[in-house]
Amino acid sequence: FDMDTERDAFVSSLAKFTYLTTIKEMKQKNIECIKALLSIGLSEGNNLGPSWLYVLHCISQLERLQLIGTRGARQDFQFFQMEDEVLSPGAASRSNASIAGQQVVKRRAHGLGVSALVAIGQDDRQVELVNSESVASQIDAAQIELLFNKSTQLTPQAVVHFVTQLAKVSKEELALADQPRIFSLQKLVEVADFNMSRMRVVWGRIWRV
């Protein structure tokens, strides 16, 4: 991609049709869009520029869906609640309410360049459970890890774009104070570790993100 406007329009449209940033039941065409987006991230990373934001948003939501489909897995914010139980006498009862399904779960929805926090109802939870099963059966989680591992192969300019957009996604995940997510923050740390051997001038640009 050397045409920035066309590139951004294509990648953003592809990300939109994954349905990962909405609460709609996924069809096979949406799964194919997810596969295509991951493939672009793996093969065209040096050319994505700011469009990494769309790829990383979808990866963040993809990981959340995979977690929903994992039996016994806890959402990130539930680990923070476990710490609150130790510090606050009334936290245990709130945690029990959460386990019983009484807590209002929220997610970040994206559209037209803006994002907002929305509550997930019981019907929406069922849709997300179905979507998580579709994702788990057709999307290889190893591809997500490979995408972050391959950040070492990005050019200096491309890795700065990658880290910049990853930091933006991480900031949005942490924005919900009572139900934060740390997936992108964890990946930010891992990417930093993977790229420790880069030149100091590149790190200088990364630290300014």
mmCIF file of C-alpha atoms in Angstrom:
data_model
loop_
_atom_site.group_PDB
_atom_site.id
_atom_site.type_symbol
_atom_site.label_atom_id
_atom_site.label_comp_id
_atom_site.label_asym_id
_atom_site.label_seq_id
_atom_site.Cartn_x
_atom_site.Cartn_y
_atom_site.Cartn_z
ATOM 1 C CA PHE A 1 0.000 0.000 0.000
ATOM 2 C CA ASP A 2 1.400 3.388 -1.043
ATOM 3 C CA MET A 3 -1.975 5.173 -1.215
ATOM 4 C CA ASP A 4 -2.831 6.093 2.365
ATOM 5 C CA THR A 5 -6.487 7.062 1.862
ATOM 6 C CA GLU A 6 -7.289 3.982 -0.194
ATOM 7 C CA ARG A 7 -5.404 1.751 2.235
ATOM 8 C CA ASP A 8 -7.233 3.138 5.275
ATOM 9 C CA ALA A 9 -10.610 2.854 3.540
ATOM 10 C CA PHE A 10 -9.969 -0.766 2.556
ATOM 11 C CA VAL A 11 -8.676 -1.923 5.953
ATOM 12 C CA SER A 12 -11.370 -0.062 7.922
ATOM 13 C CA SER A 13 -14.101 -1.541 5.703
ATOM 14 C CA LEU A 14 -12.670 -5.024 6.147
ATOM 15 C CA ALA A 15 -12.530 -4.518 9.920
ATOM 16 C CA LYS A 16 -16.127 -3.303 9.948
ATOM 17 C CA PHE A 17 -17.361 -6.447 8.186
ATOM 18 C CA THR A 18 -15.691 -8.739 10.704
ATOM 19 C CA TYR A 19 -18.527 -7.790 13.118
ATOM 20 C CA LEU A 20 -15.954 -7.991 15.924
ATOM 21 C CA THR A 21 -16.679 -4.429 17.036
ATOM 22 C CA THR A 22 -20.463 -4.908 17.037
ATOM 23 C CA ILE A 23 -22.905 -7.269 18.705
ATOM 24 C CA LYS A 24 -24.239 -9.132 15.688
ATOM 25 C CA GLU A 25 -24.253 -12.813 14.895
ATOM 26 C CA MET A 26 -21.318 -13.703 12.675
ATOM 27 C CA LYS A 27 -21.765 -15.466 9.362
ATOM 28 C CA GLN A 28 -19.124 -17.295 7.383
ATOM 29 C CA LYS A 29 -18.364 -14.148 5.370
ATOM 30 C CA ASN A 30 -17.516 -12.329 8.617
ATOM 31 C CA ILE A 31 -15.150 -15.120 9.653
ATOM 32 C CA GLU A 32 -13.458 -14.853 6.257
ATOM 33 C CA CYS A 33 -13.010 -11.115 6.822
ATOM 34 C CA ILE A 34 -11.271 -11.874 10.133
ATOM 35 C CA LYS A 35 -8.939 -14.313 8.382
ATOM 36 C CA ALA A 36 -8.201 -11.747 5.673
ATOM 37 C CA LEU A 37 -7.472 -9.028 8.238
ATOM 38 C CA LEU A 38 -5.053 -11.282 10.121
ATOM 39 C CA SER A 39 -3.393 -12.232 6.846
ATOM 40 C CA ILE A 40 -2.909 -8.563 5.955
ATOM 41 C CA GLY A 41 -1.409 -7.884 9.367
ATOM 42 C CA LEU A 42 1.053 -10.734 8.900
ATOM 43 C CA SER A 43 2.048 -9.993 5.308
ATOM 44 C CA GLU A 44 1.684 -6.213 4.945
ATOM 45 C CA GLY A 45 2.718 -4.963 8.371
ATOM 46 C CA ASN A 46 5.332 -2.599 6.985
ATOM 47 C CA ASN A 47 2.722 -0.838 4.865
ATOM 48 C CA LEU A 48 -0.231 -0.554 7.235
ATOM 49 C CA GLY A 49 0.819 2.650 8.991
ATOM 50 C CA PRO A 50 -2.059 4.146 11.055
ATOM 51 C CA SER A 51 -4.347 1.386 9.728
ATOM 52 C CA TRP A 52 -2.800 -0.886 12.365
ATOM 53 C CA LEU A 53 -5.460 0.638 14.631
ATOM 54 C CA TYR A 54 -8.256 -1.258 12.837
ATOM 55 C CA VAL A 55 -6.318 -4.524 12.882
ATOM 56 C CA LEU A 56 -5.435 -4.243 16.574
ATOM 57 C CA HIS A 57 -8.976 -3.238 17.567
ATOM 58 C CA CYS A 58 -10.249 -6.411 15.933
ATOM 59 C CA ILE A 59 -7.544 -8.536 17.537
ATOM 60 C CA SER A 60 -8.497 -7.120 20.932
ATOM 61 C CA GLN A 61 -12.143 -8.076 20.405
ATOM 62 C CA LEU A 62 -11.151 -11.435 18.924
ATOM 63 C CA GLU A 63 -9.223 -12.287 22.085
ATOM 64 C CA ARG A 64 -12.221 -11.246 24.199
ATOM 65 C CA LEU A 65 -14.503 -13.577 22.235
ATOM 66 C CA GLN A 66 -12.023 -16.439 22.562
ATOM 67 C CA LEU A 67 -11.979 -15.862 26.323
ATOM 68 C CA ILE A 68 -15.780 -15.990 26.468
ATOM 69 C CA GLY A 69 -15.714 -19.391 24.779
ATOM 70 C CA THR A 70 -13.103 -20.801 27.162
ATOM 71 C CA ARG A 71 -14.793 -22.751 29.938
ATOM 72 C CA GLY A 72 -13.876 -21.463 33.400
ATOM 73 C CA ALA A 73 -11.881 -18.506 32.049
ATOM 74 C CA ARG A 74 -12.188 -15.181 33.865
ATOM 75 C CA GLN A 75 -12.491 -11.789 32.227
ATOM 76 C CA ASP A 76 -9.639 -9.418 33.074
ATOM 77 C CA PHE A 77 -11.757 -7.230 35.343
ATOM 78 C CA GLN A 78 -12.700 -10.245 37.483
ATOM 79 C CA PHE A 79 -9.075 -10.593 38.602
ATOM 80 C CA PHE A 80 -9.212 -7.012 39.862
ATOM 81 C CA GLN A 81 -12.393 -7.895 41.755
ATOM 82 C CA MET A 82 -10.562 -10.773 43.453
ATOM 83 C CA GLU A 83 -8.051 -8.238 44.794
ATOM 84 C CA ASP A 84 -10.918 -6.028 45.984
ATOM 85 C CA GLU A 85 -12.339 -8.938 47.971
ATOM 86 C CA VAL A 86 -9.183 -8.932 50.079
ATOM 87 C CA LEU A 87 -9.252 -5.159 50.586
ATOM 88 C CA SER A 88 -12.985 -4.516 50.970
ATOM 89 C CA PRO A 89 -15.336 -6.427 53.315
ATOM 90 C CA GLY A 90 -18.343 -5.917 51.037
ATOM 91 C CA ALA A 91 -16.574 -6.930 47.859
ATOM 92 C CA ALA A 92 -17.278 -10.638 48.269
ATOM 93 C CA SER A 93 -21.026 -10.140 47.978
ATOM 94 C CA ARG A 94 -20.540 -8.029 44.850
ATOM 95 C CA SER A 95 -18.345 -10.756 43.378
ATOM 96 C CA ASN A 96 -21.026 -13.360 44.101
ATOM 97 C CA ALA A 97 -23.553 -11.210 42.286
ATOM 98 C CA SER A 98 -21.202 -11.069 39.324
ATOM 99 C CA ILE A 99 -20.848 -14.825 39.224
ATOM 100 C CA ALA A 100 -24.606 -15.199 39.379
ATOM 101 C CA GLY A 101 -24.863 -13.115 36.227
ATOM 102 C CA GLN A 102 -26.390 -10.069 37.932
ATOM 103 C CA GLN A 103 -23.583 -7.695 37.076
ATOM 104 C CA VAL A 104 -23.985 -5.537 33.986
ATOM 105 C CA VAL A 105 -21.137 -6.430 31.647
ATOM 106 C CA LYS A 106 -19.912 -3.663 29.375
ATOM 107 C CA ARG A 107 -17.899 -3.609 26.177
ATOM 108 C CA ARG A 108 -16.472 -0.916 23.936
ATOM 109 C CA ALA A 109 -18.315 -0.539 20.641
ATOM 110 C CA HIS A 110 -16.741 1.244 17.682
ATOM 111 C CA GLY A 111 -18.189 2.976 14.684
ATOM 112 C CA LEU A 112 -17.433 5.818 12.285
ATOM 113 C CA GLY A 113 -14.295 6.843 14.092
ATOM 114 C CA VAL A 114 -15.851 7.042 17.573
ATOM 115 C CA SER A 115 -16.262 4.536 20.370
ATOM 116 C CA ALA A 116 -18.579 4.226 23.334
ATOM 117 C CA LEU A 117 -19.147 1.966 26.323
ATOM 118 C CA VAL A 118 -22.323 -0.079 26.024
ATOM 119 C CA ALA A 119 -23.996 -2.534 28.389
ATOM 120 C CA ILE A 120 -24.493 -6.120 27.219
ATOM 121 C CA GLY A 121 -27.931 -7.647 27.800
ATOM 122 C CA GLN A 122 -28.775 -11.332 28.110
ATOM 123 C CA ASP A 123 -29.663 -11.658 24.410
ATOM 124 C CA ASP A 124 -26.395 -9.987 23.432
ATOM 125 C CA ARG A 125 -24.463 -12.360 25.672
ATOM 126 C CA GLN A 126 -26.029 -15.300 23.853
ATOM 127 C CA VAL A 127 -25.003 -13.820 20.496
ATOM 128 C CA GLU A 128 -21.453 -13.340 21.736
ATOM 129 C CA LEU A 129 -21.352 -16.930 23.005
ATOM 130 C CA VAL A 130 -22.373 -18.197 19.560
ATOM 131 C CA ASN A 131 -19.795 -15.920 17.942
ATOM 132 C CA SER A 132 -17.102 -17.150 20.319
ATOM 133 C CA GLU A 133 -17.800 -20.734 19.284
ATOM 134 C CA SER A 134 -17.523 -19.794 15.596
ATOM 135 C CA VAL A 135 -14.267 -17.960 16.211
ATOM 136 C CA ALA A 136 -12.786 -20.778 18.302
ATOM 137 C CA SER A 137 -13.536 -23.379 15.640
ATOM 138 C CA GLN A 138 -12.213 -21.436 12.640
ATOM 139 C CA ILE A 139 -9.605 -18.910 13.794
ATOM 140 C CA ASP A 140 -6.166 -20.155 14.840
ATOM 141 C CA ALA A 141 -5.136 -18.321 18.024
ATOM 142 C CA ALA A 142 -1.497 -18.980 17.101
ATOM 143 C CA GLN A 143 -1.859 -16.463 14.269
ATOM 144 C CA ILE A 144 -2.519 -13.702 16.779
ATOM 145 C CA GLU A 145 0.631 -14.554 18.705
ATOM 146 C CA LEU A 146 2.579 -14.766 15.461
ATOM 147 C CA LEU A 147 1.466 -11.268 14.491
ATOM 148 C CA PHE A 148 2.980 -9.805 17.652
ATOM 149 C CA ASN A 149 6.083 -11.978 17.396
ATOM 150 C CA LYS A 150 6.695 -10.722 13.859
ATOM 151 C CA SER A 151 6.903 -7.133 15.108
ATOM 152 C CA THR A 152 10.664 -7.755 15.200
ATOM 153 C CA GLN A 153 10.595 -7.933 11.394
ATOM 154 C CA LEU A 154 8.885 -4.556 10.947
ATOM 155 C CA THR A 155 10.869 -1.609 9.650
ATOM 156 C CA PRO A 156 11.731 1.150 12.162
ATOM 157 C CA GLN A 157 8.919 3.376 10.897
ATOM 158 C CA ALA A 158 6.427 0.497 10.819
ATOM 159 C CA VAL A 159 7.182 -0.635 14.381
ATOM 160 C CA VAL A 160 6.591 2.922 15.639
ATOM 161 C CA HIS A 161 3.186 2.915 13.908
ATOM 162 C CA PHE A 162 2.470 -0.523 15.380
ATOM 163 C CA VAL A 163 3.337 0.473 18.949
ATOM 164 C CA THR A 164 1.475 3.784 18.637
ATOM 165 C CA GLN A 165 -1.772 2.094 17.619
ATOM 166 C CA LEU A 166 -1.327 -0.718 20.154
ATOM 167 C CA ALA A 167 -0.972 1.906 22.892
ATOM 168 C CA LYS A 168 -4.210 3.564 21.722
ATOM 169 C CA VAL A 169 -6.107 0.269 21.896
ATOM 170 C CA SER A 170 -4.636 -0.455 25.315
ATOM 171 C CA LYS A 171 -5.743 2.959 26.575
ATOM 172 C CA GLU A 172 -9.309 2.240 25.444
ATOM 173 C CA GLU A 173 -9.298 -1.185 27.096
ATOM 174 C CA LEU A 174 -8.265 0.389 30.394
ATOM 175 C CA ALA A 175 -10.766 3.257 30.118
ATOM 176 C CA LEU A 176 -13.611 1.357 31.777
ATOM 177 C CA ALA A 177 -12.655 1.729 35.424
ATOM 178 C CA ASP A 178 -14.879 -1.041 36.852
ATOM 179 C CA GLN A 179 -14.260 -3.579 34.063
ATOM 180 C CA PRO A 180 -10.792 -2.918 32.570
ATOM 181 C CA ARG A 181 -9.019 -5.185 30.113
ATOM 182 C CA ILE A 182 -5.244 -5.606 29.975
ATOM 183 C CA PHE A 183 -4.786 -7.713 26.820
ATOM 184 C CA SER A 184 -3.215 -4.949 24.710
ATOM 185 C CA LEU A 185 -1.200 -3.652 27.664
ATOM 186 C CA GLN A 186 0.276 -7.134 28.090
ATOM 187 C CA LYS A 187 1.033 -7.311 24.369
ATOM 188 C CA LEU A 188 2.664 -3.886 24.560
ATOM 189 C CA VAL A 189 5.069 -5.220 27.167
ATOM 190 C CA GLU A 190 5.749 -8.346 25.109
ATOM 191 C CA VAL A 191 6.397 -6.320 21.942
ATOM 192 C CA ALA A 192 8.827 -4.110 23.861
ATOM 193 C CA ASP A 193 10.658 -7.219 25.042
ATOM 194 C CA PHE A 194 10.753 -8.728 21.547
ATOM 195 C CA ASN A 195 12.255 -5.526 20.112
ATOM 196 C CA MET A 196 14.910 -4.816 22.757
ATOM 197 C CA SER A 197 17.674 -5.266 20.199
ATOM 198 C CA ARG A 198 16.543 -2.329 18.053
ATOM 199 C CA MET A 199 18.713 0.765 17.741
ATOM 200 C CA ARG A 200 18.505 3.496 20.358
ATOM 201 C CA VAL A 201 17.178 6.023 17.834
ATOM 202 C CA VAL A 202 14.194 3.742 17.135
ATOM 203 C CA TRP A 203 13.552 3.300 20.838
ATOM 204 C CA GLY A 204 13.668 7.057 21.244
ATOM 205 C CA ARG A 205 10.723 7.348 18.857
ATOM 206 C CA ILE A 206 8.891 4.480 20.567
ATOM 207 C CA TRP A 207 9.272 6.049 24.032
ATOM 208 C CA ARG A 208 7.655 9.241 22.748
ATOM 209 C CA VAL A 209 4.442 7.364 21.956
#
